[in-house]
Every structure is written in structure tokens, then in C-alpha cells.
CSV table of N, CA and C in Angstrom, one decimal:
chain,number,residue,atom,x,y,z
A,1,UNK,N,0.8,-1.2,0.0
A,1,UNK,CA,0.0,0.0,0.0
A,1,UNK,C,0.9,1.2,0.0
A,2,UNK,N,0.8,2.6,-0.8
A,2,UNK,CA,1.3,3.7,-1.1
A,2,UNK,C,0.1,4.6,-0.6
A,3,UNK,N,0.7,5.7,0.2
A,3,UNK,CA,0.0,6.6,0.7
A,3,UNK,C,1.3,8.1,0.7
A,4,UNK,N,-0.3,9.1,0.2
A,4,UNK,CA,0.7,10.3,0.1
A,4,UNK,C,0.4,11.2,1.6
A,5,UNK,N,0.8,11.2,2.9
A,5,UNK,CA,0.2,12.0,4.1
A,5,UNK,C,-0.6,13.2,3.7
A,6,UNK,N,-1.5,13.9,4.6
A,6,UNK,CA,-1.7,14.7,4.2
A,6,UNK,C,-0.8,15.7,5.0
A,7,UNK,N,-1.0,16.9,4.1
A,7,UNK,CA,0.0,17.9,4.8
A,7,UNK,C,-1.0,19.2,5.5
A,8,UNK,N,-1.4,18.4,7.0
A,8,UNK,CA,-1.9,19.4,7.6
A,8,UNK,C,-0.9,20.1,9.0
A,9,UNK,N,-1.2,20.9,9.8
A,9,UNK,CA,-0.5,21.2,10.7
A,9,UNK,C,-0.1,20.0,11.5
A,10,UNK,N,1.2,19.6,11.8
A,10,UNK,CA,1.8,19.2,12.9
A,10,UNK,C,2.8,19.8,14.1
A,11,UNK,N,3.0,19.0,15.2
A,11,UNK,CA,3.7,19.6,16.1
A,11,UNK,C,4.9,19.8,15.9
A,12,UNK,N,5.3,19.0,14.8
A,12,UNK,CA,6.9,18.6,14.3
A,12,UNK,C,6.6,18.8,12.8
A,13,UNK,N,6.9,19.8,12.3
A,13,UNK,CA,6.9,20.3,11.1
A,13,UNK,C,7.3,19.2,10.1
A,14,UNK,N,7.1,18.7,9.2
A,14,UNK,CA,8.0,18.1,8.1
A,14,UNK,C,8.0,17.1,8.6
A,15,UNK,N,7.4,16.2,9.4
A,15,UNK,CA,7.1,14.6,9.7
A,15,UNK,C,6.2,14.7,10.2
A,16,UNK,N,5.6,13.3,10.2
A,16,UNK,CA,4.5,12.8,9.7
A,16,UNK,C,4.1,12.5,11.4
A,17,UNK,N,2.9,12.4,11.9
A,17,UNK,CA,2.0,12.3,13.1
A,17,UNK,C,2.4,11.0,13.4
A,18,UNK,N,2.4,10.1,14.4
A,18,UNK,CA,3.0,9.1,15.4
A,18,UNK,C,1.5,8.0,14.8
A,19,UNK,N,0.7,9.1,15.5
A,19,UNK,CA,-0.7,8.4,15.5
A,19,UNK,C,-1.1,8.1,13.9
A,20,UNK,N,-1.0,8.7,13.1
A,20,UNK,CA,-1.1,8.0,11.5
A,20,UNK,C,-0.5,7.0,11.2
A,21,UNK,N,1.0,6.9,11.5
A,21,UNK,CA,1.6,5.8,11.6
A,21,UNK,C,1.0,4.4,11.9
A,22,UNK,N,0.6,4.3,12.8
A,22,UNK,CA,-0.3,3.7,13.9
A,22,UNK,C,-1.3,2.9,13.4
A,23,UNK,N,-2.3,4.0,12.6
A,23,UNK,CA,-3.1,3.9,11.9
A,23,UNK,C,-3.3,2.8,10.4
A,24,UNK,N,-2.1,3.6,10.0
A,24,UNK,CA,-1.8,3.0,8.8
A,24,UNK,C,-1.0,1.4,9.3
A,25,UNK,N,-0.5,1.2,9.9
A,25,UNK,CA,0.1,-0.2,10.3
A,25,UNK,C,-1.1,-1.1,10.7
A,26,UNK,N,-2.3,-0.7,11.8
A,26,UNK,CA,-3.3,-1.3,11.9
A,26,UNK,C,-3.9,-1.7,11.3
A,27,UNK,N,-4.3,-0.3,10.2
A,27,UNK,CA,-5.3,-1.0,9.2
A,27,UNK,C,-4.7,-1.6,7.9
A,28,UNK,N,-3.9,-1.8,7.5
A,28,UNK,CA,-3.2,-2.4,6.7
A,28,UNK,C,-3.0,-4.2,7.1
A,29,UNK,N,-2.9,-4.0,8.6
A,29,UNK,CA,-2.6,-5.3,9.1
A,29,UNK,C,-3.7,-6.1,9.3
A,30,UNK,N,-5.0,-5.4,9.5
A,30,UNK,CA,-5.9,-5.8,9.4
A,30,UNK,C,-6.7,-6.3,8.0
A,31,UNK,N,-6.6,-5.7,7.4
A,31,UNK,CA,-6.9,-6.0,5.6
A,31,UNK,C,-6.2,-7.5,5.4
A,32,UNK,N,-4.8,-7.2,6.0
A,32,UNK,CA,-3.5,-8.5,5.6
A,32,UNK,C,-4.2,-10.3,6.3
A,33,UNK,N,-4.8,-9.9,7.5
A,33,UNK,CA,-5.4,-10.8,8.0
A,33,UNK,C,-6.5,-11.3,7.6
A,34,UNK,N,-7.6,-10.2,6.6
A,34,UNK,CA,-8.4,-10.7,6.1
A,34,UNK,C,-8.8,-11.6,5.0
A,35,UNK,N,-7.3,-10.9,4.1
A,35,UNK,CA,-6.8,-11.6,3.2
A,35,UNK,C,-6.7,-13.0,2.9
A,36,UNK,N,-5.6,-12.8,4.2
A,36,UNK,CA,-5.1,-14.6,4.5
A,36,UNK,C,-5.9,-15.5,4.6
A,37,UNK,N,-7.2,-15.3,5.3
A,37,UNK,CA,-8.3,-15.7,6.3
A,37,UNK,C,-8.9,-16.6,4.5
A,38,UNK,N,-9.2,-15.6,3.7
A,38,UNK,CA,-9.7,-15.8,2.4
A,38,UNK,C,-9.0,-17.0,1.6
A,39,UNK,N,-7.2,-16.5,1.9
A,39,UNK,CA,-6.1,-17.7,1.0
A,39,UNK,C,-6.7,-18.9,1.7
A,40,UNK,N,-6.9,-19.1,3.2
A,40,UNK,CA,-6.6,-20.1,3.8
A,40,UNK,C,-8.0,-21.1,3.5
A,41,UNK,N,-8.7,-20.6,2.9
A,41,UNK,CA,-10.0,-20.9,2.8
A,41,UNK,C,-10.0,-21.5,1.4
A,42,UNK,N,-9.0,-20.8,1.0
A,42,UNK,CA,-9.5,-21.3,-1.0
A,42,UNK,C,-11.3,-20.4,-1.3
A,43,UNK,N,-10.9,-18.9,-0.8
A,43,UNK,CA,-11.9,-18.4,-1.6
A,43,UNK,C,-11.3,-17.0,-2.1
A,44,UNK,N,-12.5,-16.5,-2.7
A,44,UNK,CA,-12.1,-15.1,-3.8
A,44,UNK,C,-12.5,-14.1,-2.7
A,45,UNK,N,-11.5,-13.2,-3.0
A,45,UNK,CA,-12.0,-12.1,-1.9
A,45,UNK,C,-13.0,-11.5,-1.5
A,46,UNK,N,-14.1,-11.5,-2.4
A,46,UNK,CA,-15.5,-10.8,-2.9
A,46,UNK,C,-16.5,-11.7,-2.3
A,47,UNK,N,-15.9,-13.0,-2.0
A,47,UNK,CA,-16.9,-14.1,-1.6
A,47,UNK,C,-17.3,-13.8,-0.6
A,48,UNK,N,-18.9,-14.3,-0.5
A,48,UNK,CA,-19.5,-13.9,1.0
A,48,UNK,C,-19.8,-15.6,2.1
A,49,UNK,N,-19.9,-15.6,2.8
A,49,UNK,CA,-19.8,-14.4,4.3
A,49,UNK,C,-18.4,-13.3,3.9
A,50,UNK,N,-18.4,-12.6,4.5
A,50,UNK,CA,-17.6,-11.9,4.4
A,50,UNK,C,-16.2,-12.1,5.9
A,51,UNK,N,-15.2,-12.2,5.6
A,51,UNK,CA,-14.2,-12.1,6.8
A,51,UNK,C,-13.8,-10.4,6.7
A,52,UNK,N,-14.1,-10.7,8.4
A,52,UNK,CA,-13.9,-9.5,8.7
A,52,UNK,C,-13.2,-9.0,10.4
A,53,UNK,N,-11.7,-8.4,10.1
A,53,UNK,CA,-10.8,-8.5,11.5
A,53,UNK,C,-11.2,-7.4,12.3
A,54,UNK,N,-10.8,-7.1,13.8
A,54,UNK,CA,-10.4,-6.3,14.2
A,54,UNK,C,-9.2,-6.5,15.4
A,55,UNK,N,-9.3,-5.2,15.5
A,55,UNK,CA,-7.7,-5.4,16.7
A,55,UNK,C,-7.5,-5.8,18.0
A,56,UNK,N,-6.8,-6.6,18.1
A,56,UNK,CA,-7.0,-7.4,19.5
A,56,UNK,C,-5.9,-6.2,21.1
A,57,UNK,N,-4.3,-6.3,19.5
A,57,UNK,CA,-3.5,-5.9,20.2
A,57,UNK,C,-2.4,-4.7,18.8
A,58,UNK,N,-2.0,-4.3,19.0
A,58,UNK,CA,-1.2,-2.8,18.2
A,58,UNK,C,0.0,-2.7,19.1
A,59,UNK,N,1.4,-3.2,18.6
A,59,UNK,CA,2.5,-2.7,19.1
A,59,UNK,C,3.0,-2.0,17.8
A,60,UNK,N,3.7,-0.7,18.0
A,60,UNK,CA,4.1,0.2,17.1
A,60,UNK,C,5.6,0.5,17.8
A,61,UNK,N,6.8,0.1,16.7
A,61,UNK,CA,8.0,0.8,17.1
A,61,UNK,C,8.2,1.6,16.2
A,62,UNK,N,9.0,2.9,16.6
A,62,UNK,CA,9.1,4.0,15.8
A,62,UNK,C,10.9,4.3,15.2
A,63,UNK,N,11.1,3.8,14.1
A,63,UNK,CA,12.5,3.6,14.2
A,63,UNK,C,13.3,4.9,13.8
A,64,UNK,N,12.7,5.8,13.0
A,64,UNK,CA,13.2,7.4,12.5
A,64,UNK,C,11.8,7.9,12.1
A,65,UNK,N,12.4,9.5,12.5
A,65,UNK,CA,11.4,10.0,11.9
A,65,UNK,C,11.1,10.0,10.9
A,66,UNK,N,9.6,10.0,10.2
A,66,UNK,CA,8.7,9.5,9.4
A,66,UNK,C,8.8,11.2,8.4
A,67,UNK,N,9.6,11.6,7.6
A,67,UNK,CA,9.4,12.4,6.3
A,67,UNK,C,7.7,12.4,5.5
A,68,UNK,N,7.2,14.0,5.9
A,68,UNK,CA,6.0,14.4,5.3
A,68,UNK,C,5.6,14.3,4.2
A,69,UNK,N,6.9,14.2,3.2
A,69,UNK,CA,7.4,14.4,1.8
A,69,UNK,C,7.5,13.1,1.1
A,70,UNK,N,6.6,13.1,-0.3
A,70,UNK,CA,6.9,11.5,-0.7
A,70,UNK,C,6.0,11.0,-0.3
A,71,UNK,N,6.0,9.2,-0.8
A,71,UNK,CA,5.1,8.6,-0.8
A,71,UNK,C,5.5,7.6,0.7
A,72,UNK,N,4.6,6.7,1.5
A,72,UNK,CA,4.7,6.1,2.5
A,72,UNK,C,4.4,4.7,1.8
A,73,UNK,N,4.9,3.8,2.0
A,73,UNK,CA,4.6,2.0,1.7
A,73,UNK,C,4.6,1.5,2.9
A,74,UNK,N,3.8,0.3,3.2
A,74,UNK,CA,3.6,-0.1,4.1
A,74,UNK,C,3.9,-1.1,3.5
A,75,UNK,N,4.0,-2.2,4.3
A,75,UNK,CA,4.1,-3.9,3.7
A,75,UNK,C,4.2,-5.0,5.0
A,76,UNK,N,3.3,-5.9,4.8
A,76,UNK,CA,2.8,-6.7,6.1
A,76,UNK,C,3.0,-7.8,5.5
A,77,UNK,N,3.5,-8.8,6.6
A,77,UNK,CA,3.3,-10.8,6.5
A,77,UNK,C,2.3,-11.3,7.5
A,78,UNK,N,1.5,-12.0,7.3
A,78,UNK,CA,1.4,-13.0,8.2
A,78,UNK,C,2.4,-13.9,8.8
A,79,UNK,N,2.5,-13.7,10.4
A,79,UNK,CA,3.2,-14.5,11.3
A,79,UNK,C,2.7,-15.9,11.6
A,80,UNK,N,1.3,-15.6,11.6
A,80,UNK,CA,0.5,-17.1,12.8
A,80,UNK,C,-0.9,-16.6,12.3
A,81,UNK,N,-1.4,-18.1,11.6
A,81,UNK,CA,-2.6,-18.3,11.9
A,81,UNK,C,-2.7,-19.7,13.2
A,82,UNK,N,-4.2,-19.1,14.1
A,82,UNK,CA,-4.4,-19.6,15.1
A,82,UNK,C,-5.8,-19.8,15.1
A,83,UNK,N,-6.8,-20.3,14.5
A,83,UNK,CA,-8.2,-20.4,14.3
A,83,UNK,C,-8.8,-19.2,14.1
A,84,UNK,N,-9.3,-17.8,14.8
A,84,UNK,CA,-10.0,-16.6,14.3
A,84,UNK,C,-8.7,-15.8,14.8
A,85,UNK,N,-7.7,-16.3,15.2
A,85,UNK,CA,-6.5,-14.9,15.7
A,85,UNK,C,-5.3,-15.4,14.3
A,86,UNK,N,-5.1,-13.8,13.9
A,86,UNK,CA,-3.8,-13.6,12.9
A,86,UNK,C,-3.2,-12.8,13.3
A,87,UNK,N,-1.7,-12.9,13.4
A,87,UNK,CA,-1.0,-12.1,13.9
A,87,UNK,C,0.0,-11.6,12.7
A,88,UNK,N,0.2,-10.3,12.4
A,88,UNK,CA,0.3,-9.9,11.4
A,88,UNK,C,1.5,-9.0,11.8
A,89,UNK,N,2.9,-8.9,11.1
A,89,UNK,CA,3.8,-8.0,11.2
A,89,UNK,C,3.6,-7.2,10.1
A,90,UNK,N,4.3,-5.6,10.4
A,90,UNK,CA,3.9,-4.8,9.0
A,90,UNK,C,5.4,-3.4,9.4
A,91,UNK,N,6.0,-3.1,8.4
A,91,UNK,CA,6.8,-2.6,8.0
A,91,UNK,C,6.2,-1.0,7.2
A,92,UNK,N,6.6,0.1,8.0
A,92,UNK,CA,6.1,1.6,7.0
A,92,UNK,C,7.8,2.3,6.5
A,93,UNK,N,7.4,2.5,5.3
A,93,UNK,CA,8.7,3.0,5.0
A,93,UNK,C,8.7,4.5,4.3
A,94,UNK,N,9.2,4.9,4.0
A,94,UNK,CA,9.4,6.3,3.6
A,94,UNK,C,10.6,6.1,2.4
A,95,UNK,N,10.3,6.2,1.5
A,95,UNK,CA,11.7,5.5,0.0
A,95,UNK,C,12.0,4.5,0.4
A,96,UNK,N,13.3,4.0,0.7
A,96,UNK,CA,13.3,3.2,1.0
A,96,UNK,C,14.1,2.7,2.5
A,97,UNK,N,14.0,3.6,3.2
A,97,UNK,CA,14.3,4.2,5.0
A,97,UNK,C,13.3,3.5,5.4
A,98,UNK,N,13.3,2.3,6.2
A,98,UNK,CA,12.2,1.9,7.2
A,98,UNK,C,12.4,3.0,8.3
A,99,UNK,N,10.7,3.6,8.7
A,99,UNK,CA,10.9,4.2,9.4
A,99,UNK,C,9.9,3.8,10.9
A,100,UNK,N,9.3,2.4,10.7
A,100,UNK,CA,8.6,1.9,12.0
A,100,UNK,C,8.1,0.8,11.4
A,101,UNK,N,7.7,0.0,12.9
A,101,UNK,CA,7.2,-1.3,12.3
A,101,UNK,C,6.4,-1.6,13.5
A,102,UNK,N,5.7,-2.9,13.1
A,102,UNK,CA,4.4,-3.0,14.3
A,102,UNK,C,4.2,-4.5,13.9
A,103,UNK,N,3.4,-4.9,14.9
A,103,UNK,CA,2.6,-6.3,15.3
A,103,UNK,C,1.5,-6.3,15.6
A,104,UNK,N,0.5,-6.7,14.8
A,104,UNK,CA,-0.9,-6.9,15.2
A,104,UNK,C,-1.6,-8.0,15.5
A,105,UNK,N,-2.5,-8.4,16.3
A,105,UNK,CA,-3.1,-9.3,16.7
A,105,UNK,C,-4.8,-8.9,16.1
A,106,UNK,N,-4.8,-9.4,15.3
A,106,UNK,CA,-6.1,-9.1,14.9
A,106,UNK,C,-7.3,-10.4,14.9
A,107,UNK,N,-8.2,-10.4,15.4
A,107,UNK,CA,-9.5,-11.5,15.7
A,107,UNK,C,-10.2,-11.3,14.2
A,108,UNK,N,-11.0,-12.3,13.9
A,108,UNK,CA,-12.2,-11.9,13.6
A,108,UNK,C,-13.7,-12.1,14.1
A,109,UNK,N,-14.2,-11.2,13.5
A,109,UNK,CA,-15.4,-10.9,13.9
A,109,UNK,C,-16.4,-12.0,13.8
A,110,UNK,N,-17.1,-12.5,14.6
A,110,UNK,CA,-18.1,-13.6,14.6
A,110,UNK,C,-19.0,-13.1,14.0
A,111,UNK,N,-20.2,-13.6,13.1
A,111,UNK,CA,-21.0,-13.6,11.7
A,111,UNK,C,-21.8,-12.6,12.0
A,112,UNK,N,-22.2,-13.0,13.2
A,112,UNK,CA,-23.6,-12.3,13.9
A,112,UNK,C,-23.2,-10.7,14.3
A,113,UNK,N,-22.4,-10.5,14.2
A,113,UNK,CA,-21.8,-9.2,14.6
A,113,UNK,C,-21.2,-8.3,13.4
A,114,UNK,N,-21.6,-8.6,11.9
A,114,UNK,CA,-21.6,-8.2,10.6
A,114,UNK,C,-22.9,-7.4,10.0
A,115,UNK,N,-23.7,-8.2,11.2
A,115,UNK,CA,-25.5,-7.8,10.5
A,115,UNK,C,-25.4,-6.0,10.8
């Protein structure tokens, strides 16, 4: 995934907000786990029921500061499938400067809780 920040006021001029970071690692990691949820199945991603994660747990390390300028990539593996828990690692970069990285524990959502 490629994202351009937006360039609104920050506290730190010319890098990018902690909490976007954050953001963007979660929800990326969470897509990542939905995905797999689909590979692991042998289905098409459009297919219904629908798999659907959320977050169990969010560790974010911050390795450099994150440049406002440019485009951001993110890029995630799956660690562990465990029955409805995926644990997903995900890497944000800035060119090609890793600039944080994170661990997600993401569940999925039980059927009845889609309605």
C-alpha cells in the first residue's frame, strides 16, 4: 500500500504524526489478515460471508522519523494463523528508509456481529 500524508498542521513540522503511523500499520494489518483468512480458505476475496478482523492488540515501534514528503509504503506478512487470531507484522517506509514497524493481533469478527 502507497499513501501520500496529508500535509496538515503538525507539532513537528515536516514529519509525519505518530498516530497516523499507527493507523496506517493497523489498518493495513488488518486487511493483511483478512486476506489470508480468504487464502486459507481457497476463496475469492468478494466471496460472502464476508471475513472481517479487528484489533486485538497494536505494538508500534518508531524507528526514524517519518518524512511528510513523498510517498509512505507499508508492507505486512502474516506471522501465525491460530483459528480466528492472525498475527500480522507490517513494516512503514518512507523510500526506502524503514521508518517503524508494528505487530498486530487481529481477531475476527463472529458472523452475527456483521449484521
Amino acid at each position: 500500500m502507497h499513501l501520500y500524508p496529508p500535509t496538515v498542521p503538525h507539532r513537528h513540522p515536516g514529519y509525519v504524526y505518530g498516530g497516523l503511523i499507527a493507523s496506517l500499520i493497523d489498518c493495513h494489518s488488518t486487511g493483511t489478515a483478512a486476506a489470508a483468512a480468504y487464502h486459507a480458505e481457497g476463496r475469492a476475496m468478494d466471496s460472502e460471508p464476508p471475513f472481517r478482523f479487528v484489533t486485538a492488540s497494536l505494538h508500534v515501534d518508531y524507528v526514524r522519523p517519518t518524512p511528510l514528503e513523498g510517498a509512505l509504503t507499508v508492507r505486512a506478512q502474516v506471522k501465525e494463523i491460530k483459528g480466528r487470531k492472525v498475527i500480522v507484522t507490517a513494516q512503514l517506509y518512507a523510500g526506502d528508509e524503514l521508518c517503524a514497524r508494528g505487530e498486530v493481533v487481529a481477531v475476527q469478527m463472529p458472523e452475527n456481529l456483521l449484521r
